[in-house]
Amino acid sequence: MANPIITLENVTRTFQVKRQVIRAVDDVSLSVCEGEIMCLVGESGCGKTTTGKMIAGVLPISSGKILYRHQSIDMLRSDDYKKYRLAVQMIHQDPYASLNPAHTIFQIIAAPLRHHGFTRDEAHTQARVRELLQLVDLTPPEDFLDKFPHQLSGGQRQRVSIARALTVNPSFIVADEAVSMVDVSIRISLLNTLTKLKNAMGLAVLFITHDLALAKYFAWEGRIGVMYLGRLVELAPAHELVESPKHPYTQVLLSAIPEADPEVTRRKKHIQLRSMDVPSLLRLPTGCAFHPRCPAFMGEVCEKVRPELMPADGAMVACHLVNRKT
Ligand code: SF4
């Protein structure tokens, strides 16, 4: 495996809700290597955004360990911790809220360049801002420099957010539902820009989405991790996960993706869940948390014993049915 930039070892994050403790992320372990694309997918509340925030250092972990280039981030001294915080940048879901409405695009992008000393003088700052706007396909840059965020479309604002993240020469981008608030027609073009940047700059990208179809498109060369109620239930190379999904939850998600050809969609076998209700994190089911909904439910073992993430034919899967076969 290539060199991991970020490694999670048994990471858990709990929150206190009405005198109860919920485990938003529960015992998650994974690595993301240099230049790699990894997608985390799952329904709302599965812990994918919390995982992304912990990786980016904006939310502390409750237990476990996060390693940045093999060193625990808790043990990093101030200079190294600053390097880690600059190297790992986050692009947020909402391009409307994440940009200061009172600043021009030039000011938004120039501020981190100046603050972190990435430019020598004003001429260098001016040139670098133009270069970054071009990199994210906001061309010609002169058309955008003096505009305010409200004068741009959602897709253009998200490109500004990406340009701002690139100001500090990161090696890892956490893109949290980064295209979900823009029009469908713009999504693919934004994903193509991210792919271009990844290839040009050797960036690793953790792409967080509830949309497995988007994950499939974006991470075809990378890996996909599927989360359910705080736990990682399947992790595999994207093509393998899509062509041969092993966990029943992954199979359900894939069966719900519409195909380009309506006839193929009509013929596609839609897997029925046993229940449509997603259990609350406040009252997690015992054993396998997916058991009340699982179409492959096997009775007592699923109800009572929590399945661990284990190797299964090139993937990692947490399911008694799969783990029994391998
Ligand atoms: Fe379904 Fe049992 Fe596998 Fe859970 S462990 S996904 S309930 S078969």
Short mmCIF file of C-alpha atoms and ligand atoms in Angstrom, two decimals:
data_model
loop_
_atom_site.label_atom_id
_atom_site.label_comp_id
_atom_site.label_asym_id
_atom_site.label_seq_id
_atom_site.Cartn_x
_atom_site.Cartn_y
_atom_site.Cartn_z
CA MET A 1 0.00 0.00 0.00
CA ALA A 2 1.22 3.54 -0.78
CA ASN A 3 2.15 5.88 2.03
CA PRO A 4 -0.87 6.67 4.25
CA ILE A 5 -1.39 10.36 4.98
CA ILE A 6 -4.19 9.80 7.43
CA THR A 7 -4.88 6.68 9.48
CA LEU A 8 -7.78 6.16 11.86
CA GLU A 9 -7.31 3.51 14.53
CA ASN A 10 -10.48 2.50 16.38
CA VAL A 11 -11.76 6.07 16.37
CA THR A 12 -14.92 6.77 18.35
CA ARG A 13 -16.78 10.03 18.84
CA THR A 14 -19.54 10.34 21.38
CA PHE A 15 -21.99 13.17 22.08
CA GLN A 16 -24.15 13.83 25.08
CA VAL A 17 -27.83 14.08 24.09
CA LYS A 18 -30.48 14.56 26.77
CA ARG A 19 -28.41 12.86 29.47
CA GLN A 20 -27.63 10.00 27.14
CA VAL A 21 -24.39 9.31 25.36
CA ILE A 22 -24.63 8.51 21.66
CA ARG A 23 -21.83 7.05 19.59
CA ALA A 24 -21.90 9.09 16.37
CA VAL A 25 -18.75 7.30 15.16
CA ASP A 26 -18.00 3.93 16.64
CA ASP A 27 -14.64 2.16 16.40
CA VAL A 28 -13.76 3.21 12.85
CA SER A 29 -10.38 2.21 11.40
CA LEU A 30 -9.19 3.16 7.91
CA SER A 31 -6.26 4.72 6.04
CA VAL A 32 -6.14 7.15 3.13
CA CYS A 33 -2.93 7.17 1.10
CA GLU A 34 -1.19 9.88 -0.90
CA GLY A 35 -3.05 10.68 -4.09
CA GLU A 36 -5.90 8.34 -3.22
CA ILE A 37 -9.62 9.00 -3.57
CA MET A 38 -11.80 7.52 -0.89
CA CYS A 39 -15.55 8.01 -0.61
CA LEU A 40 -17.52 7.59 2.58
CA VAL A 41 -21.19 6.93 1.88
CA GLY A 42 -24.25 6.34 4.00
CA GLU A 43 -27.56 7.83 5.11
CA SER A 44 -27.82 11.02 7.20
CA GLY A 45 -26.63 10.40 10.73
CA CYS A 46 -24.32 7.50 9.83
CA GLY A 47 -21.25 9.39 11.09
CA LYS A 48 -19.55 10.20 7.81
CA THR A 49 -19.41 13.99 8.35
CA THR A 50 -18.28 13.55 11.96
CA THR A 51 -15.50 11.28 10.68
CA GLY A 52 -14.46 13.94 8.13
CA LYS A 53 -14.43 16.67 10.78
CA MET A 54 -12.24 14.58 13.10
CA ILE A 55 -9.80 13.89 10.25
CA ALA A 56 -9.61 17.61 9.47
CA GLY A 57 -8.95 18.36 13.14
CA VAL A 58 -12.05 20.51 13.64
CA LEU A 59 -13.67 18.02 16.05
CA PRO A 60 -11.79 16.13 18.76
CA ILE A 61 -12.05 12.37 18.98
CA SER A 62 -13.43 10.66 22.10
CA SER A 63 -11.17 7.61 21.88
CA GLY A 64 -8.86 5.85 19.46
CA LYS A 65 -6.13 7.50 17.44
CA ILE A 66 -5.75 9.59 14.30
CA LEU A 67 -2.30 9.45 12.71
CA TYR A 68 -0.99 12.06 10.28
CA ARG A 69 1.90 10.57 8.32
CA HIS A 70 2.31 7.85 10.99
CA GLN A 71 2.30 10.28 13.95
CA SER A 72 -0.60 10.59 16.35
CA ILE A 73 -2.05 14.10 15.97
CA ASP A 74 -2.35 14.30 19.78
CA MET A 75 1.42 13.99 20.04
CA LEU A 76 2.33 16.57 17.36
CA ARG A 77 4.27 19.56 18.61
CA SER A 78 3.01 23.01 17.61
CA ASP A 79 4.97 23.35 14.33
CA ASP A 80 4.07 19.85 13.19
CA TYR A 81 0.46 20.32 14.30
CA LYS A 82 0.27 23.49 12.18
CA LYS A 83 1.68 21.56 9.19
CA TYR A 84 -1.01 18.90 9.68
CA ARG A 85 -3.82 21.50 9.93
CA LEU A 86 -2.62 23.16 6.72
CA ALA A 87 -2.08 19.86 4.91
CA VAL A 88 -5.63 18.66 5.62
CA GLN A 89 -8.25 21.08 4.32
CA MET A 90 -12.02 20.78 4.37
CA ILE A 91 -14.55 21.86 1.75
CA HIS A 92 -17.95 22.27 3.34
CA GLN A 93 -21.34 21.36 1.99
CA ASP A 94 -22.80 24.85 1.97
CA PRO A 95 -20.97 27.29 -0.30
CA TYR A 96 -23.47 29.98 0.79
CA ALA A 97 -22.48 29.82 4.47
CA SER A 98 -18.77 29.05 4.12
CA LEU A 99 -17.77 32.27 2.30
CA ASN A 100 -17.76 35.68 3.98
CA PRO A 101 -20.51 37.66 2.18
CA ALA A 102 -18.79 40.99 2.90
CA HIS A 103 -15.52 40.06 1.18
CA THR A 104 -14.74 39.97 -2.53
CA ILE A 105 -13.48 36.77 -4.11
CA PHE A 106 -10.00 38.30 -4.25
CA GLN A 107 -10.06 39.08 -0.51
CA ILE A 108 -11.37 35.60 0.34
CA ILE A 109 -8.54 33.86 -1.48
CA ALA A 110 -5.79 36.38 -0.71
CA ALA A 111 -6.37 36.29 3.08
CA PRO A 112 -4.98 32.77 3.78
CA LEU A 113 -2.14 33.31 1.29
CA ARG A 114 -0.99 36.38 3.23
CA HIS A 115 -1.80 35.03 6.69
CA HIS A 116 0.21 31.83 6.27
CA GLY A 117 3.03 33.48 4.33
CA PHE A 118 2.48 31.61 1.07
CA THR A 119 3.20 34.72 -1.02
CA ARG A 120 6.22 37.05 -0.98
CA ASP A 121 4.56 40.38 -1.75
CA GLU A 122 1.42 41.95 -3.15
CA ALA A 123 2.31 41.22 -6.79
CA HIS A 124 2.84 37.56 -5.91
CA THR A 125 -0.51 37.47 -4.06
CA GLN A 126 -2.30 39.00 -7.07
CA ALA A 127 -0.71 36.46 -9.42
CA ARG A 128 -1.40 33.49 -7.12
CA VAL A 129 -5.08 34.40 -6.68
CA ARG A 130 -5.49 34.51 -10.47
CA GLU A 131 -3.66 31.19 -10.82
CA LEU A 132 -5.89 29.51 -8.22
CA LEU A 133 -9.08 30.79 -9.88
CA GLN A 134 -7.86 29.35 -13.16
CA LEU A 135 -7.06 26.04 -11.50
CA VAL A 136 -10.67 25.70 -10.37
CA ASP A 137 -11.96 26.69 -13.80
CA LEU A 138 -13.17 30.19 -12.88
CA THR A 139 -11.93 31.84 -16.06
CA PRO A 140 -11.06 34.48 -16.95
CA PRO A 141 -10.14 35.27 -13.30
CA GLU A 142 -10.65 39.02 -13.87
CA ASP A 143 -14.40 38.35 -14.17
CA PHE A 144 -14.50 37.09 -10.56
CA LEU A 145 -11.88 38.99 -8.54
CA ASP A 146 -14.09 41.94 -7.54
CA LYS A 147 -17.35 40.06 -7.19
CA PHE A 148 -19.00 39.17 -3.89
CA PRO A 149 -20.19 35.61 -3.16
CA HIS A 150 -23.87 36.54 -3.65
CA GLN A 151 -23.09 37.53 -7.24
CA LEU A 152 -21.96 33.97 -8.09
CA SER A 153 -23.92 30.78 -8.73
CA GLY A 154 -23.77 27.90 -6.21
CA GLY A 155 -21.31 25.99 -8.41
CA GLN A 156 -19.06 29.03 -8.78
CA ARG A 157 -19.09 29.61 -5.01
CA GLN A 158 -18.08 26.02 -4.42
CA ARG A 159 -15.19 26.52 -6.86
CA VAL A 160 -14.12 29.54 -4.78
CA SER A 161 -14.23 27.31 -1.66
CA ILE A 162 -11.99 24.80 -3.42
CA ALA A 163 -9.57 27.58 -4.51
CA ARG A 164 -9.45 28.85 -0.91
CA ALA A 165 -8.65 25.33 0.34
CA LEU A 166 -5.80 25.13 -2.18
CA THR A 167 -4.16 28.36 -1.00
CA VAL A 168 -2.17 26.50 1.67
CA ASN A 169 -0.89 23.73 -0.63
CA PRO A 170 -2.76 20.87 1.08
CA SER A 171 -2.05 17.22 0.44
CA PHE A 172 -5.44 16.00 1.67
CA ILE A 173 -8.92 17.39 1.01
CA VAL A 174 -12.00 16.40 2.97
CA ALA A 175 -14.94 17.25 0.70
CA ASP A 176 -18.08 17.01 2.82
CA GLU A 177 -21.15 16.69 0.58
CA ALA A 178 -19.30 19.28 -1.50
CA VAL A 179 -21.56 19.02 -4.54
CA SER A 180 -24.89 18.18 -2.95
CA MET A 181 -26.15 21.79 -2.81
CA VAL A 182 -25.48 22.61 -6.45
CA ASP A 183 -27.62 21.80 -9.48
CA VAL A 184 -27.33 18.28 -10.81
CA SER A 185 -25.97 19.62 -14.10
CA ILE A 186 -23.05 21.31 -12.28
CA ARG A 187 -22.15 18.34 -10.05
CA ILE A 188 -20.26 16.35 -12.66
CA SER A 189 -18.32 19.39 -13.78
CA LEU A 190 -17.27 20.11 -10.15
CA LEU A 191 -16.26 16.47 -9.66
CA ASN A 192 -14.22 16.65 -12.85
CA THR A 193 -12.45 19.74 -11.50
CA LEU A 194 -11.66 17.87 -8.25
CA THR A 195 -10.34 14.91 -10.24
CA LYS A 196 -8.18 17.22 -12.37
CA LEU A 197 -6.74 18.83 -9.22
CA LYS A 198 -6.14 15.47 -7.60
CA ASN A 199 -4.17 14.32 -10.65
CA ALA A 200 -2.28 17.59 -11.12
CA MET A 201 -1.36 18.12 -7.46
CA GLY A 202 -1.25 14.52 -6.19
CA LEU A 203 -4.01 15.32 -3.68
CA ALA A 204 -5.68 12.67 -1.59
CA VAL A 205 -9.44 13.25 -1.36
CA LEU A 206 -11.94 11.97 1.18
CA PHE A 207 -15.28 12.54 -0.53
CA ILE A 208 -18.26 12.32 1.80
CA THR A 209 -21.66 11.79 0.25
CA HIS A 210 -25.06 10.22 0.83
CA ASP A 211 -25.26 9.47 -2.91
CA LEU A 212 -23.67 6.15 -3.88
CA ALA A 213 -24.13 6.96 -7.58
CA LEU A 214 -21.88 10.03 -7.15
CA ALA A 215 -19.37 8.01 -5.13
CA LYS A 216 -19.31 5.41 -7.90
CA TYR A 217 -18.60 8.08 -10.51
CA PHE A 218 -15.98 9.96 -8.51
CA ALA A 219 -14.12 7.11 -6.80
CA TRP A 220 -14.00 4.57 -9.61
CA GLU A 221 -10.19 4.46 -9.35
CA GLY A 222 -10.27 4.61 -5.55
CA ARG A 223 -12.12 3.01 -2.65
CA ILE A 224 -15.56 3.34 -1.11
CA GLY A 225 -16.40 2.93 2.56
CA VAL A 226 -20.04 2.39 3.53
CA MET A 227 -21.12 3.56 6.98
CA TYR A 228 -24.25 2.64 8.90
CA LEU A 229 -25.20 4.13 12.28
CA GLY A 230 -21.67 5.16 13.14
CA ARG A 231 -19.87 2.04 11.97
CA LEU A 232 -17.98 1.12 8.83
CA VAL A 233 -19.79 -1.91 7.39
CA GLU A 234 -17.95 -2.36 4.08
CA LEU A 235 -14.72 -0.97 2.63
CA ALA A 236 -13.51 -2.02 -0.81
CA PRO A 237 -12.06 -0.81 -4.10
CA ALA A 238 -14.89 1.08 -5.82
CA HIS A 239 -15.27 -1.18 -8.83
CA GLU A 240 -15.36 -4.26 -6.62
CA LEU A 241 -17.89 -2.75 -4.23
CA VAL A 242 -20.14 -1.74 -7.14
CA GLU A 243 -19.82 -4.96 -9.14
CA SER A 244 -19.79 -7.36 -6.24
CA PRO A 245 -21.24 -5.73 -3.11
CA LYS A 246 -20.99 -8.01 -0.11
CA HIS A 247 -22.76 -6.33 2.80
CA PRO A 248 -26.58 -6.49 2.54
CA TYR A 249 -26.79 -2.72 3.22
CA THR A 250 -24.44 -1.96 0.31
CA GLN A 251 -26.55 -4.25 -1.87
CA VAL A 252 -29.70 -2.33 -0.90
CA LEU A 253 -28.07 1.04 -1.63
CA LEU A 254 -26.85 -0.13 -5.03
CA SER A 255 -30.20 -1.62 -5.97
CA ALA A 256 -31.81 1.80 -5.40
CA ILE A 257 -29.54 3.65 -7.89
CA PRO A 258 -31.44 4.49 -11.08
CA GLU A 259 -29.69 3.57 -14.34
CA ALA A 260 -29.30 5.90 -17.34
CA ASP A 261 -31.55 3.60 -19.37
CA PRO A 262 -35.09 3.67 -17.86
CA GLU A 263 -35.71 0.15 -19.20
CA VAL A 264 -32.69 -1.19 -17.26
CA THR A 265 -33.93 0.64 -14.15
CA ARG A 266 -37.35 -0.98 -14.54
CA ARG A 267 -35.84 -4.45 -14.87
CA LYS A 268 -33.36 -3.94 -12.02
CA LYS A 269 -34.10 -6.03 -8.95
CA HIS A 270 -34.97 -3.67 -6.12
CA ILE A 271 -34.04 -5.21 -2.78
CA GLN A 272 -36.71 -4.67 -0.13
CA LEU A 273 -35.72 -3.75 3.40
CA ARG A 274 -37.50 -5.49 6.28
CA SER A 275 -38.27 -2.05 7.71
CA MET A 276 -38.02 1.47 6.31
CA ASP A 277 -37.40 3.02 9.76
CA VAL A 278 -33.84 3.98 10.51
CA PRO A 279 -33.19 3.23 14.21
CA SER A 280 -32.24 6.17 16.43
CA LEU A 281 -28.67 6.47 17.68
CA LEU A 282 -30.30 6.90 21.10
CA ARG A 283 -31.71 3.36 20.89
CA LEU A 284 -29.28 1.37 18.79
CA PRO A 285 -30.38 -2.19 18.01
CA THR A 286 -28.38 -4.92 19.73
CA GLY A 287 -26.00 -7.15 17.77
CA CYS A 288 -25.79 -5.98 14.17
CA ALA A 289 -27.32 -2.48 14.07
CA PHE A 290 -28.74 -3.23 10.60
CA HIS A 291 -30.64 -6.33 11.74
CA PRO A 292 -34.14 -4.76 12.05
CA ARG A 293 -33.95 -3.77 8.37
CA CYS A 294 -31.67 -6.41 6.87
CA PRO A 295 -33.13 -8.50 4.03
CA ALA A 296 -30.61 -11.27 4.81
CA PHE A 297 -31.35 -11.34 8.58
CA MET A 298 -30.24 -14.69 10.06
CA GLY A 299 -31.93 -14.62 13.46
CA GLU A 300 -30.27 -14.83 16.86
CA VAL A 301 -26.65 -14.34 15.78
CA CYS A 302 -27.58 -11.05 14.02
CA GLU A 303 -29.70 -9.92 16.98
CA LYS A 304 -27.13 -10.68 19.65
CA VAL A 305 -23.59 -10.56 18.26
CA ARG A 306 -22.06 -7.42 16.80
CA PRO A 307 -20.20 -8.32 13.57
CA GLU A 308 -16.63 -7.00 13.28
CA LEU A 309 -15.08 -5.62 10.10
CA MET A 310 -13.15 -8.54 8.62
CA PRO A 311 -11.37 -9.32 5.34
CA ALA A 312 -13.65 -10.90 2.73
CA ASP A 313 -12.41 -11.47 -0.84
CA GLY A 314 -10.47 -8.22 -1.23
CA ALA A 315 -12.95 -6.18 0.83
CA MET A 316 -13.49 -5.54 4.52
CA VAL A 317 -17.01 -6.42 5.63
CA ALA A 318 -18.89 -6.46 8.94
CA CYS A 319 -21.60 -9.08 8.45
CA HIS A 320 -22.02 -12.57 9.94
CA LEU A 321 -23.37 -13.95 6.68
CA VAL A 322 -20.38 -12.75 4.66
CA ASN A 323 -17.81 -13.54 7.33
CA ARG A 324 -19.18 -17.06 7.66
CA LYS A 325 -18.62 -17.74 3.96
CA THR A 326 -15.03 -16.46 3.83
FE1 SF4 B 1 -27.80 -8.70 7.97
FE2 SF4 B 1 -26.99 -10.29 9.93
FE3 SF4 B 1 -25.26 -9.39 8.12
FE4 SF4 B 1 -26.29 -7.74 9.94
S1 SF4 B 1 -24.96 -9.47 10.35
S2 SF4 B 1 -26.04 -7.35 7.78
S3 SF4 B 1 -28.35 -8.54 10.12
S4 SF4 B 1 -26.99 -10.77 7.76
#
